[in-house]
Amino acid sequence: MTATVESARTYQVRTYGCQMNVHDSERLSGLLEDAGYVPAPEGETADVVVFNTCAVRENADNRLYGNLGHLRPSKIGNPGMQIAVGGCLAQKDQGEIVRRAPWVDVVFGTHNIGSLPVLLERARVQQEAQVEIKEFLETFPSTLPTKRESAYAAWVSVSVGCNNTCTFCIVPSLRGKERDRRPGDVLNEVRTLVGQGVLEVTLLGQNVNTYGVEFGDRLAFGKLLRACGGIEGLERVRFTSPHPAAFTDDVIEAMAETPNVMHQLHMPLQSGSDRVLKVMRRSYRAERYLGIIERVRAAMPDAAISTDIIVGFPGETEEDFQGTLEVVRRSRFANAFTFQYSIRPGTPAATMDGQVPKEVVQERYERLVALQTEISWEENRTQVGRTLEVLVAEGEGRKDGATNRLSGRAPDNRLVHFTPGAEVPRPGDMVRVQVTYAAPHHLVADGSASELRRTRAGDAWEARQAGPVAGSGVMLGMPSIGRPAAPALQETPGCSPRP
């Protein structure tokens, strides 16, 4: 059932948090457009503003209520305007949002995003706020309409929810236990996307390693990677995020033996101290983590590995922190998403003894960032002189306009800025470039592109540009997919970053 609107009302989705939320926002946009709404033109206040929230970021509620406060004058001036709040913070706070911001029209949770159009219509007709929070998943999100933000790359969910109990993470209580999609459903979605021009997919789950446990196949994820290798026209396959405790060698073999599965791995470390890992309830230890990296590099010497690290977890000593630095030195990460621990209400860690003083956390954090920056730069310098095939991206290079460069991603997901040749490639096209310079967080190819391959994905991007000129309808509250600003990019513990 979908709601109907009397005329084409405009919408905007504002997204905060991890790639799970980004993908959910694509669903929300698809639902709204399926119900007759259109994206708001750039710079205009929409008739419907949807906040897709993250509960686990520090001071997430303050940011939300600040943004809601900024919209209140617009709401007063336009009584027909509607404001909706969904996502993890809505699931956590429920009726508290309407109490603190009574001008909000709709509150919905992580388990019933498909209800949004109906709730908006009900709020409009009944002239009162609608709060609907489900405790269990109502409809698997991948069955809902979707407005993809990219014509050439796409997220594909393999599961939702999480069965882990990490003490710093509130995600399982907000998104529920893990639910797996059947492999055939995942592959059918991938084939559909490829038919629409997509060249790259990222298989998405809170813990992709445990995919298949729900239907009794512990090797299902490796099989799924291999099956993606048989899809004609699919050139790049990535996945995020695996949990080291459940990482198996069959996945390494599938990565190494399937040509379109990229030699890139994002695997959260969180800490290099066995004692801290135990208190975090991370059911692996440093040597197991390093053993996985060793086996990945033995099978794929060119693999680029990234990670998540928390600095200053309750009770962390200098000795514990030195353990983290040692694992970082031995791992040689291409980049790391690092952040300082801060209390997340509702998590076991929030009430633990031994909260580390802010100044100590800051000093350790700076040491970690300095070490990882040095390693990232050294690793990137090994790429100088190499010829790489780059998938041209849209909006990856913040200074492209000033430098007359374009940007894209190498197979290992490194960001590459390059000078185009006489024929300018489109986002979604492929170029082969030779790396001339390495910075800690990107590569540069200053010579003209040596080879341009125009693709179906580029055709799909070009066709989009000929469509409506209104804004995309989605505003992201975090950096774009695949664009870490530095190895020290702060992300959300318990949510996978956007590698």
mmCIF file with all atom_site columns, N, CA and C in Angstrom, residues 15-27 52 155 157 159-161 171 175 204-208 240-241 495-498:
data_model
loop_
_atom_site.group_PDB
_atom_site.id
_atom_site.type_symbol
_atom_site.label_atom_id
_atom_site.label_alt_id
_atom_site.label_comp_id
_atom_site.label_asym_id
_atom_site.label_entity_id
_atom_site.label_seq_id
_atom_site.pdbx_PDB_ins_code
_atom_site.Cartn_x
_atom_site.Cartn_y
_atom_site.Cartn_z
_atom_site.occupancy
_atom_site.B_iso_or_equiv
_atom_site.pdbx_formal_charge
_atom_site.auth_seq_id
_atom_site.auth_comp_id
_atom_site.auth_asym_id
_atom_site.auth_atom_id
_atom_site.pdbx_PDB_model_num
ATOM 1  N N  . THR A 1 15  ? 20.747 12.425  5.664  1.00 0.00 ? 15  THR A N  1
ATOM 2  C CA . THR A 1 15  ? 21.266 11.162  6.167  1.00 0.00 ? 15  THR A CA 1
ATOM 3  C C  . THR A 1 15  ? 22.475 11.375  7.056  1.00 0.00 ? 15  THR A C  1
ATOM 4  N N  . TYR A 1 16  ? 22.495 10.668  8.183  1.00 0.00 ? 16  TYR A N  1
ATOM 5  C CA . TYR A 1 16  ? 23.621 10.722  9.107  1.00 0.00 ? 16  TYR A CA 1
ATOM 6  C C  . TYR A 1 16  ? 24.040 9.304   9.452  1.00 0.00 ? 16  TYR A C  1
ATOM 7  N N  . GLY A 1 17  ? 25.365 9.062   9.532  1.00 0.00 ? 17  GLY A N  1
ATOM 8  C CA . GLY A 1 17  ? 25.834 7.772   10.002 1.00 0.00 ? 17  GLY A CA 1
ATOM 9  C C  . GLY A 1 17  ? 26.544 6.953   8.950  1.00 0.00 ? 17  GLY A C  1
ATOM 10 N N  . CYS A 1 18  ? 26.374 5.637   9.040  1.00 0.00 ? 18  CYS A N  1
ATOM 11 C CA . CYS A 1 18  ? 27.157 4.692   8.254  1.00 0.00 ? 18  CYS A CA 1
ATOM 12 C C  . CYS A 1 18  ? 26.477 4.386   6.922  1.00 0.00 ? 18  CYS A C  1
ATOM 13 N N  . GLN A 1 19  ? 27.112 3.472   6.164  1.00 0.00 ? 19  GLN A N  1
ATOM 14 C CA . GLN A 1 19  ? 26.567 3.136   4.851  1.00 0.00 ? 19  GLN A CA 1
ATOM 15 C C  . GLN A 1 19  ? 25.241 2.414   4.938  1.00 0.00 ? 19  GLN A C  1
ATOM 16 N N  . MET A 1 20  ? 24.939 1.787   6.080  1.00 0.00 ? 20  MET A N  1
ATOM 17 C CA . MET A 1 20  ? 23.619 1.204   6.267  1.00 0.00 ? 20  MET A CA 1
ATOM 18 C C  . MET A 1 20  ? 22.552 2.288   6.120  1.00 0.00 ? 20  MET A C  1
ATOM 19 N N  . ASN A 1 21  ? 22.811 3.433   6.742  1.00 0.00 ? 21  ASN A N  1
ATOM 20 C CA . ASN A 1 21  ? 21.861 4.533   6.662  1.00 0.00 ? 21  ASN A CA 1
ATOM 21 C C  . ASN A 1 21  ? 21.806 5.121   5.263  1.00 0.00 ? 21  ASN A C  1
ATOM 22 N N  . VAL A 1 22  ? 22.958 5.211   4.600  1.00 0.00 ? 22  VAL A N  1
ATOM 23 C CA . VAL A 1 22  ? 22.961 5.710   3.225  1.00 0.00 ? 22  VAL A CA 1
ATOM 24 C C  . VAL A 1 22  ? 22.072 4.836   2.349  1.00 0.00 ? 22  VAL A C  1
ATOM 25 N N  . HIS A 1 23  ? 22.225 3.523   2.501  1.00 0.00 ? 23  HIS A N  1
ATOM 26 C CA . HIS A 1 23  ? 21.423 2.601   1.697  1.00 0.00 ? 23  HIS A CA 1
ATOM 27 C C  . HIS A 1 23  ? 19.949 2.704   2.077  1.00 0.00 ? 23  HIS A C  1
ATOM 28 N N  . ASP A 1 24  ? 19.650 2.838   3.374  1.00 0.00 ? 24  ASP A N  1
ATOM 29 C CA . ASP A 1 24  ? 18.256 3.026   3.786  1.00 0.00 ? 24  ASP A CA 1
ATOM 30 C C  . ASP A 1 24  ? 17.672 4.300   3.181  1.00 0.00 ? 24  ASP A C  1
ATOM 31 N N  . SER A 1 25  ? 18.478 5.343   3.077  1.00 0.00 ? 25  SER A N  1
ATOM 32 C CA . SER A 1 25  ? 17.982 6.599   2.502  1.00 0.00 ? 25  SER A CA 1
ATOM 33 C C  . SER A 1 25  ? 17.664 6.452   1.027  1.00 0.00 ? 25  SER A C  1
ATOM 34 N N  . GLU A 1 26  ? 18.408 5.586   0.329  1.00 0.00 ? 26  GLU A N  1
ATOM 35 C CA . GLU A 1 26  ? 18.045 5.299   -1.057 1.00 0.00 ? 26  GLU A CA 1
ATOM 36 C C  . GLU A 1 26  ? 16.660 4.654   -1.109 1.00 0.00 ? 26  GLU A C  1
ATOM 37 N N  . ARG A 1 27  ? 16.366 3.810   -0.140 1.00 0.00 ? 27  ARG A N  1
ATOM 38 C CA . ARG A 1 27  ? 15.035 3.193   -0.073 1.00 0.00 ? 27  ARG A CA 1
ATOM 39 C C  . ARG A 1 27  ? 13.971 4.240   0.240  1.00 0.00 ? 27  ARG A C  1
ATOM 40 N N  . ASN A 1 52  ? 17.176 10.810  8.505  1.00 0.00 ? 52  ASN A N  1
ATOM 41 C CA . ASN A 1 52  ? 17.521 9.413   8.734  1.00 0.00 ? 52  ASN A CA 1
ATOM 42 C C  . ASN A 1 52  ? 18.699 9.410   9.703  1.00 0.00 ? 52  ASN A C  1
ATOM 43 N N  . TRP A 1 155 ? 25.078 -0.263  -3.526 1.00 0.00 ? 155 TRP A N  1
ATOM 44 C CA . TRP A 1 155 ? 25.058 -1.141  -2.368 1.00 0.00 ? 155 TRP A CA 1
ATOM 45 C C  . TRP A 1 155 ? 24.046 -2.253  -2.623 1.00 0.00 ? 155 TRP A C  1
ATOM 46 N N  . SER A 1 157 ? 22.356 -5.155  -0.045 1.00 0.00 ? 157 SER A N  1
ATOM 47 C CA . SER A 1 157 ? 22.306 -5.754  1.283  1.00 0.00 ? 157 SER A CA 1
ATOM 48 C C  . SER A 1 157 ? 22.222 -7.270  1.191  1.00 0.00 ? 157 SER A C  1
ATOM 49 N N  . SER A 1 159 ? 22.354 -8.859  4.366  1.00 0.00 ? 159 SER A N  1
ATOM 50 C CA . SER A 1 159 ? 21.737 -9.126  5.657  1.00 0.00 ? 159 SER A CA 1
ATOM 51 C C  . SER A 1 159 ? 21.473 -7.808  6.366  1.00 0.00 ? 159 SER A C  1
ATOM 52 N N  . VAL A 1 160 ? 20.644 -7.854  7.382  1.00 0.00 ? 160 VAL A N  1
ATOM 53 C CA . VAL A 1 160 ? 20.432 -6.707  8.264  1.00 0.00 ? 160 VAL A CA 1
ATOM 54 C C  . VAL A 1 160 ? 20.523 -7.208  9.693  1.00 0.00 ? 160 VAL A C  1
ATOM 55 N N  . GLY A 1 161 ? 20.873 -6.313  10.604 1.00 0.00 ? 161 GLY A N  1
ATOM 56 C CA . GLY A 1 161 ? 20.969 -6.687  12.004 1.00 0.00 ? 161 GLY A CA 1
ATOM 57 C C  . GLY A 1 161 ? 22.298 -7.331  12.349 1.00 0.00 ? 161 GLY A C  1
ATOM 58 N N  . VAL A 1 171 ? 24.060 -0.960  18.158 1.00 0.00 ? 171 VAL A N  1
ATOM 59 C CA . VAL A 1 171 ? 23.388 -1.343  16.913 1.00 0.00 ? 171 VAL A CA 1
ATOM 60 C C  . VAL A 1 171 ? 22.485 -2.569  17.059 1.00 0.00 ? 171 VAL A C  1
ATOM 61 N N  . ARG A 1 175 ? 18.783 -2.385  15.559 1.00 0.00 ? 175 ARG A N  1
ATOM 62 C CA . ARG A 1 175 ? 18.512 -3.004  14.257 1.00 0.00 ? 175 ARG A CA 1
ATOM 63 C C  . ARG A 1 175 ? 18.142 -4.479  14.372 1.00 0.00 ? 175 ARG A C  1
ATOM 64 N N  . LEU A 1 204 ? 26.666 -5.677  1.355  1.00 0.00 ? 204 LEU A N  1
ATOM 65 C CA . LEU A 1 204 ? 26.590 -4.928  2.598  1.00 0.00 ? 204 LEU A CA 1
ATOM 66 C C  . LEU A 1 204 ? 25.923 -5.739  3.699  1.00 0.00 ? 204 LEU A C  1
ATOM 67 N N  . GLY A 1 205 ? 26.578 -5.785  4.856  1.00 0.00 ? 205 GLY A N  1
ATOM 68 C CA . GLY A 1 205 ? 25.994 -6.424  6.029  1.00 0.00 ? 205 GLY A CA 1
ATOM 69 C C  . GLY A 1 205 ? 26.718 -5.951  7.268  1.00 0.00 ? 205 GLY A C  1
ATOM 70 N N  . GLN A 1 206 ? 26.049 -6.012  8.403  1.00 0.00 ? 206 GLN A N  1
ATOM 71 C CA . GLN A 1 206 ? 26.699 -5.625  9.648  1.00 0.00 ? 206 GLN A CA 1
ATOM 72 C C  . GLN A 1 206 ? 27.856 -6.569  9.948  1.00 0.00 ? 206 GLN A C  1
ATOM 73 N N  . ASN A 1 207 ? 27.718 -7.822  9.545  1.00 0.00 ? 207 ASN A N  1
ATOM 74 C CA . ASN A 1 207 ? 28.788 -8.811  9.683  1.00 0.00 ? 207 ASN A CA 1
ATOM 75 C C  . ASN A 1 207 ? 28.628 -9.814  8.552  1.00 0.00 ? 207 ASN A C  1
ATOM 76 N N  . VAL A 1 208 ? 29.272 -9.554  7.431  1.00 0.00 ? 208 VAL A N  1
ATOM 77 C CA . VAL A 1 208 ? 29.048 -10.391 6.247  1.00 0.00 ? 208 VAL A CA 1
ATOM 78 C C  . VAL A 1 208 ? 29.588 -11.803 6.443  1.00 0.00 ? 208 VAL A C  1
ATOM 79 N N  . THR A 1 240 ? 31.525 -5.232  2.731  1.00 0.00 ? 240 THR A N  1
ATOM 80 C CA . THR A 1 240 ? 31.806 -4.647  4.031  1.00 0.00 ? 240 THR A CA 1
ATOM 81 C C  . THR A 1 240 ? 30.626 -4.923  4.961  1.00 0.00 ? 240 THR A C  1
ATOM 82 N N  . SER A 1 241 ? 30.917 -5.166  6.225  1.00 0.00 ? 241 SER A N  1
ATOM 83 C CA . SER A 1 241 ? 32.214 -5.322  6.837  1.00 0.00 ? 241 SER A CA 1
ATOM 84 C C  . SER A 1 241 ? 32.306 -6.720  7.427  1.00 0.00 ? 241 SER A C  1
ATOM 85 N N  . CYS A 1 495 ? 29.150 0.756   13.807 1.00 0.00 ? 495 CYS A N  1
ATOM 86 C CA . CYS A 1 495 ? 28.638 0.872   12.455 1.00 0.00 ? 495 CYS A CA 1
ATOM 87 C C  . CYS A 1 495 ? 29.803 0.804   11.505 1.00 0.00 ? 495 CYS A C  1
ATOM 88 N N  . SER A 1 496 ? 29.636 0.073   10.410 1.00 0.00 ? 496 SER A N  1
ATOM 89 C CA . SER A 1 496 ? 30.721 -0.006  9.450  1.00 0.00 ? 496 SER A CA 1
ATOM 90 C C  . SER A 1 496 ? 30.903 1.320   8.750  1.00 0.00 ? 496 SER A C  1
ATOM 91 N N  . PRO A 1 497 ? 32.145 1.758   8.506  1.00 0.00 ? 497 PRO A N  1
ATOM 92 C CA . PRO A 1 497 ? 32.367 3.024   7.827  1.00 0.00 ? 497 PRO A CA 1
ATOM 93 C C  . PRO A 1 497 ? 32.132 2.900   6.343  1.00 0.00 ? 497 PRO A C  1
ATOM 94 N N  . ARG A 1 498 ? 32.354 3.964   5.635  1.00 0.00 ? 498 ARG A N  1
ATOM 95 C CA . ARG A 1 498 ? 32.188 3.956   4.182  1.00 0.00 ? 498 ARG A CA 1
ATOM 96 C C  . ARG A 1 498 ? 33.558 3.827   3.558  1.00 0.00 ? 498 ARG A C  1
#
